[in-house]
Amino acid sequence: MNVLLVLGAILFILMVAIGGKKGARSFIGLFLNFIVLFLTTLFMTDPNADPIILTIIASAFISCINLFYINGVNDKTKTAFLSTILTLSILLLLITLVTKYTMTQGFGEEETGEFGAFSLYIGVDFVKIGASMIIMSTIGAIIDVAISISSPMREMLIHNPLMERRALFKSGITIGRDILGTNTNTLFFAFFGSYLGLLIWFKDLSYSFGEVINSKVFSAELITILCAGIGVALVIPIASWITAYFFVKARDKNNMI
């Protein structure tokens, strides 16, 4: 516990020293996000609750925390929030279908030993739980890309007030292309780092390459990475179009007044 407190204190000091008040809000936002995820997990254990609806509600709260609480309520965060929710809605349909037909929900063969003494008939829909897990793993990257696009697009419009909507949209796409590769690589390295022990275990068990690829644990995580990458790719044109549309519309309205 002392190590956790020390590391948390170091993180807080660095975030405040570098980010100031926004850094302090970001640190508090970590705990708020944890509370949202914890409560969502508790509600998902209720057989009468719909995990998909709970995921949408939790995603909306997480988006509000990371956008409005940390960065304030302004035109940039509003367009980023709208882009995030729209992207998650599209992605949720895709993820539900993928989880259903790939049958990667539930526990893999490598994990069953730990649950051998427990009953898995707990009355919840594991397909929806699996889809919810993927969404929760994706939302952070989608929010990050959305605000990373809307913020510089706003700055470009401020420095070039006569920019047309099409040109502003193309600028957003260009910005998105620059951050697409780094974000997808971040998702990949996060997966590899968290499952490094599992990969070593596969080697010790003399798994062939085909057995590793077809393992439910490996396939489920790989599907998570691919779905997250799809979400990151989708949010780029969505955020660019929404930001360009609303920013230019607001500029024209103000000029008319």
CSV table of C-alpha atoms in Angstrom, one decimal:
chain,number,residue,atom,x,y,z
A,1,MET,CA,0.0,0.0,0.0
A,2,ASN,CA,2.9,2.4,0.8
A,3,VAL,CA,4.2,1.9,-2.8
A,4,LEU,CA,0.8,2.7,-4.2
A,5,LEU,CA,0.6,5.9,-2.2
A,6,VAL,CA,4.1,7.0,-3.1
A,7,LEU,CA,3.5,6.3,-6.8
A,8,GLY,CA,0.2,8.1,-6.7
A,9,ALA,CA,1.8,11.1,-4.9
A,10,ILE,CA,4.5,11.2,-7.5
A,11,LEU,CA,1.9,11.1,-10.3
A,12,PHE,CA,-0.1,13.8,-8.7
A,13,ILE,CA,2.9,16.1,-8.2
A,14,LEU,CA,4.0,15.7,-11.8
A,15,MET,CA,0.6,16.3,-13.2
A,16,VAL,CA,0.0,19.4,-11.1
A,17,ALA,CA,3.6,20.7,-11.8
A,18,ILE,CA,3.2,20.2,-15.5
A,19,GLY,CA,-0.5,20.7,-16.1
A,20,GLY,CA,-1.4,23.1,-13.3
A,21,LYS,CA,-5.1,23.1,-12.5
A,22,LYS,CA,-5.9,21.0,-15.5
A,23,GLY,CA,-3.4,18.5,-14.3
A,24,ALA,CA,-5.1,18.3,-10.9
A,25,ARG,CA,-8.5,17.9,-12.6
A,26,SER,CA,-7.0,15.1,-14.7
A,27,PHE,CA,-5.8,13.3,-11.6
A,28,ILE,CA,-9.2,13.6,-10.0
A,29,GLY,CA,-10.7,12.4,-13.3
A,30,LEU,CA,-8.8,9.1,-12.9
A,31,PHE,CA,-10.7,8.3,-9.7
A,32,LEU,CA,-14.0,9.5,-11.2
A,33,ASN,CA,-13.5,7.2,-14.1
A,34,PHE,CA,-12.7,4.3,-11.8
A,35,ILE,CA,-15.9,4.9,-9.8
A,36,VAL,CA,-18.0,4.9,-13.0
A,37,LEU,CA,-16.4,1.6,-14.2
A,38,PHE,CA,-16.7,0.1,-10.7
A,39,LEU,CA,-20.4,0.9,-10.5
A,40,THR,CA,-21.0,-0.2,-14.1
A,41,THR,CA,-19.4,-3.6,-13.2
A,42,LEU,CA,-21.6,-4.0,-10.2
A,43,PHE,CA,-24.8,-3.2,-12.1
A,44,MET,CA,-23.8,-5.7,-14.8
A,45,THR,CA,-24.0,-8.5,-12.3
A,46,ASP,CA,-27.7,-8.0,-12.1
A,47,PRO,CA,-29.4,-10.5,-14.5
A,48,ASN,CA,-32.2,-8.0,-15.2
A,49,ALA,CA,-29.8,-5.2,-16.4
A,50,ASP,CA,-28.8,-4.8,-20.0
A,51,PRO,CA,-25.0,-4.5,-20.3
A,52,ILE,CA,-25.2,-2.7,-23.6
A,53,ILE,CA,-27.4,0.1,-22.1
A,54,LEU,CA,-25.1,0.3,-19.1
A,55,THR,CA,-22.1,0.6,-21.3
A,56,ILE,CA,-23.6,3.4,-23.3
A,57,ILE,CA,-24.5,5.3,-20.1
A,58,ALA,CA,-21.0,4.7,-18.6
A,59,SER,CA,-19.4,5.8,-21.8
A,60,ALA,CA,-21.4,9.0,-21.7
A,61,PHE,CA,-20.3,9.7,-18.2
A,62,ILE,CA,-16.6,8.9,-18.9
A,63,SER,CA,-16.7,11.1,-22.0
A,64,CYS,CA,-18.2,14.0,-19.8
A,65,ILE,CA,-15.5,13.5,-17.2
A,66,ASN,CA,-12.6,13.4,-19.7
A,67,LEU,CA,-13.9,16.2,-21.9
A,68,PHE,CA,-16.1,18.6,-19.9
A,69,TYR,CA,-14.7,18.2,-16.4
A,70,ILE,CA,-11.0,18.3,-17.4
A,71,ASN,CA,-11.1,20.6,-20.4
A,72,GLY,CA,-14.2,22.7,-19.6
A,73,VAL,CA,-17.5,23.1,-21.5
A,74,ASN,CA,-16.7,24.8,-24.8
A,75,ASP,CA,-17.2,24.3,-28.5
A,76,LYS,CA,-14.2,22.0,-28.8
A,77,THR,CA,-15.3,19.6,-26.1
A,78,LYS,CA,-18.9,19.7,-27.3
A,79,THR,CA,-17.9,18.5,-30.8
A,80,ALA,CA,-15.5,16.0,-29.4
A,81,PHE,CA,-18.3,14.6,-27.2
A,82,LEU,CA,-20.7,14.3,-30.0
A,83,SER,CA,-18.1,12.7,-32.2
A,84,THR,CA,-17.3,10.2,-29.4
A,85,ILE,CA,-20.9,9.2,-28.8
A,86,LEU,CA,-21.6,8.8,-32.5
A,87,THR,CA,-18.5,6.7,-33.1
A,88,LEU,CA,-19.3,4.5,-30.1
A,89,SER,CA,-22.8,3.9,-31.3
A,90,ILE,CA,-21.6,2.8,-34.7
A,91,LEU,CA,-18.8,0.7,-33.2
A,92,LEU,CA,-21.2,-0.9,-30.7
A,93,LEU,CA,-23.3,-2.4,-33.5
A,94,LEU,CA,-20.2,-3.8,-35.1
A,95,ILE,CA,-18.7,-5.2,-31.8
A,96,THR,CA,-22.0,-6.9,-30.9
A,97,LEU,CA,-22.1,-8.7,-34.2
A,98,VAL,CA,-18.4,-9.7,-34.0
A,99,THR,CA,-18.7,-10.9,-30.5
A,100,LYS,CA,-21.8,-12.9,-31.3
A,101,TYR,CA,-20.4,-14.7,-34.4
A,102,THR,CA,-16.8,-15.2,-33.2
A,103,MET,CA,-18.0,-16.6,-29.9
A,104,THR,CA,-15.0,-15.1,-28.0
A,105,GLN,CA,-17.2,-14.2,-25.0
A,106,GLY,CA,-16.7,-15.9,-21.7
A,107,PHE,CA,-13.5,-17.6,-20.4
A,108,GLY,CA,-10.9,-19.4,-22.4
A,109,GLU,CA,-9.5,-22.9,-21.8
A,110,GLU,CA,-6.4,-21.4,-20.1
A,111,GLU,CA,-8.7,-19.6,-17.5
A,112,THR,CA,-11.1,-22.4,-16.6
A,113,GLY,CA,-8.8,-23.9,-14.0
A,114,GLU,CA,-9.2,-20.8,-11.8
A,115,PHE,CA,-13.0,-21.0,-11.9
A,116,GLY,CA,-13.4,-24.8,-11.6
A,117,ALA,CA,-15.0,-24.6,-8.2
A,118,PHE,CA,-17.5,-22.0,-9.3
A,119,SER,CA,-20.7,-22.1,-11.4
A,120,LEU,CA,-20.6,-20.1,-14.6
A,121,TYR,CA,-24.4,-20.1,-14.9
A,122,ILE,CA,-24.9,-16.7,-13.3
A,123,GLY,CA,-27.7,-15.6,-15.5
A,124,VAL,CA,-26.0,-12.8,-17.5
A,125,ASP,CA,-25.5,-12.5,-21.3
A,126,PHE,CA,-21.8,-13.1,-21.9
A,127,VAL,CA,-22.1,-11.9,-25.5
A,128,LYS,CA,-23.2,-8.5,-24.3
A,129,ILE,CA,-20.6,-8.5,-21.5
A,130,GLY,CA,-17.9,-9.3,-24.1
A,131,ALA,CA,-19.1,-6.4,-26.2
A,132,SER,CA,-19.1,-4.1,-23.2
A,133,MET,CA,-15.6,-5.0,-22.3
A,134,ILE,CA,-14.4,-4.1,-25.8
A,135,ILE,CA,-16.1,-0.8,-25.7
A,136,MET,CA,-14.6,0.0,-22.3
A,137,SER,CA,-11.2,-0.8,-23.7
A,138,THR,CA,-11.8,1.4,-26.7
A,139,ILE,CA,-13.4,4.6,-25.3
A,140,GLY,CA,-10.2,6.1,-24.0
A,141,ALA,CA,-8.5,6.1,-27.4
A,142,ILE,CA,-11.6,7.4,-29.1
A,143,ILE,CA,-12.0,10.3,-26.7
A,144,ASP,CA,-8.3,11.1,-27.1
A,145,VAL,CA,-8.5,11.2,-30.9
A,146,ALA,CA,-11.7,13.2,-30.9
A,147,ILE,CA,-10.3,16.1,-28.8
A,148,SER,CA,-6.9,15.9,-30.6
A,149,ILE,CA,-8.7,16.7,-33.8
A,150,SER,CA,-11.3,19.3,-32.6
A,151,SER,CA,-8.8,21.4,-30.7
A,152,PRO,CA,-6.3,22.1,-33.5
A,153,MET,CA,-9.1,22.6,-36.0
A,154,ARG,CA,-10.5,25.3,-33.7
A,155,GLU,CA,-7.0,27.0,-33.6
A,156,MET,CA,-6.8,26.9,-37.4
A,157,LEU,CA,-10.2,28.5,-37.8
A,158,ILE,CA,-9.2,31.2,-35.3
A,159,HIS,CA,-6.0,32.0,-37.2
A,160,ASN,CA,-7.7,31.7,-40.6
A,161,PRO,CA,-11.3,33.0,-40.1
A,162,LEU,CA,-12.1,32.8,-43.8
A,163,MET,CA,-11.3,29.1,-44.1
A,164,GLU,CA,-14.0,27.2,-45.9
A,165,ARG,CA,-15.8,24.1,-44.4
A,166,ARG,CA,-14.2,21.7,-47.0
A,167,ALA,CA,-10.7,23.0,-46.3
A,168,LEU,CA,-11.2,22.8,-42.6
A,169,PHE,CA,-12.5,19.2,-42.9
A,170,LYS,CA,-9.5,18.2,-45.0
A,171,SER,CA,-7.2,19.7,-42.3
A,172,GLY,CA,-8.9,17.6,-39.7
A,173,ILE,CA,-8.4,14.5,-41.8
A,174,THR,CA,-4.7,15.4,-42.2
A,175,ILE,CA,-4.3,15.8,-38.4
A,176,GLY,CA,-6.1,12.4,-37.9
A,177,ARG,CA,-3.7,10.7,-40.3
A,178,ASP,CA,-0.7,11.9,-38.3
A,179,ILE,CA,-2.1,10.4,-35.0
A,180,LEU,CA,-3.7,7.3,-36.5
A,181,GLY,CA,-0.5,5.2,-36.5
A,182,THR,CA,0.6,6.2,-33.1
A,183,ASN,CA,-2.7,5.5,-31.5
A,184,THR,CA,-3.1,2.0,-33.1
A,185,ASN,CA,0.5,1.2,-32.0
A,186,THR,CA,-0.4,2.3,-28.5
A,187,LEU,CA,-3.3,-0.2,-28.4
A,188,PHE,CA,-1.1,-3.0,-29.7
A,189,PHE,CA,1.7,-2.4,-27.2
A,190,ALA,CA,-0.8,-2.2,-24.4
A,191,PHE,CA,-2.1,-5.6,-25.4
A,192,PHE,CA,1.3,-7.1,-25.7
A,193,GLY,CA,2.5,-5.7,-22.4
A,194,SER,CA,-0.6,-6.9,-20.4
A,195,TYR,CA,-0.5,-10.4,-21.9
A,196,LEU,CA,3.3,-10.9,-22.0
A,197,GLY,CA,3.0,-13.5,-19.2
A,198,LEU,CA,0.3,-15.4,-21.2
A,199,LEU,CA,2.5,-15.4,-24.3
A,200,ILE,CA,5.4,-16.8,-22.3
A,201,TRP,CA,3.0,-19.4,-20.9
A,202,PHE,CA,2.0,-20.4,-24.4
A,203,LYS,CA,5.7,-21.0,-25.2
A,204,ASP,CA,6.2,-23.1,-22.1
A,205,LEU,CA,3.2,-25.2,-23.0
A,206,SER,CA,4.7,-25.7,-26.5
A,207,TYR,CA,1.7,-24.2,-28.2
A,208,SER,CA,2.0,-24.1,-32.0
A,209,PHE,CA,1.4,-20.9,-33.8
A,210,GLY,CA,-2.0,-22.1,-35.0
A,211,GLU,CA,-3.0,-23.0,-31.4
A,212,VAL,CA,-2.0,-19.6,-30.2
A,213,ILE,CA,-3.9,-17.8,-32.9
A,214,ASN,CA,-7.0,-20.0,-32.3
A,215,SER,CA,-6.9,-19.7,-28.5
A,216,LYS,CA,-10.0,-17.9,-27.2
A,217,VAL,CA,-7.9,-15.7,-24.8
A,218,PHE,CA,-5.6,-14.5,-27.6
A,219,SER,CA,-8.4,-14.1,-30.2
A,220,ALA,CA,-10.5,-12.1,-27.8
A,221,GLU,CA,-7.7,-9.7,-27.1
A,222,LEU,CA,-6.8,-9.4,-30.7
A,223,ILE,CA,-10.4,-8.7,-31.6
A,224,THR,CA,-10.4,-6.0,-29.0
A,225,ILE,CA,-7.3,-4.4,-30.6
A,226,LEU,CA,-8.8,-4.5,-34.1
A,227,CYS,CA,-12.1,-3.1,-32.9
A,228,ALA,CA,-10.3,-0.3,-31.1
A,229,GLY,CA,-8.3,0.4,-34.2
A,230,ILE,CA,-11.5,0.6,-36.2
A,231,GLY,CA,-13.0,3.0,-33.7
A,232,VAL,CA,-9.9,5.2,-33.8
A,233,ALA,CA,-10.1,5.2,-37.6
A,234,LEU,CA,-13.8,5.9,-37.7
A,235,VAL,CA,-13.6,8.8,-35.2
A,236,ILE,CA,-11.2,10.7,-37.5
A,237,PRO,CA,-13.6,11.5,-40.3
A,238,ILE,CA,-16.6,11.8,-38.0
A,239,ALA,CA,-14.8,14.3,-35.7
A,240,SER,CA,-13.5,16.2,-38.6
A,241,TRP,CA,-16.8,16.6,-40.3
A,242,ILE,CA,-18.8,17.4,-37.1
A,243,THR,CA,-16.1,19.9,-36.0
A,244,ALA,CA,-15.9,21.6,-39.4
A,245,TYR,CA,-19.7,21.7,-39.7
A,246,PHE,CA,-20.5,23.3,-36.3
A,247,PHE,CA,-17.5,25.6,-36.2
A,248,VAL,CA,-18.1,27.1,-39.6
A,249,LYS,CA,-21.8,27.3,-38.9
A,250,ALA,CA,-21.1,29.2,-35.6
A,251,ARG,CA,-18.7,31.5,-37.4
A,252,ASP,CA,-21.2,32.4,-40.1
A,253,LYS,CA,-23.9,32.9,-37.6
A,254,ASN,CA,-21.7,35.3,-35.6
A,255,ASN,CA,-20.8,37.2,-38.7
A,256,MET,CA,-24.5,37.6,-39.6
A,257,ILE,CA,-25.1,39.1,-36.2
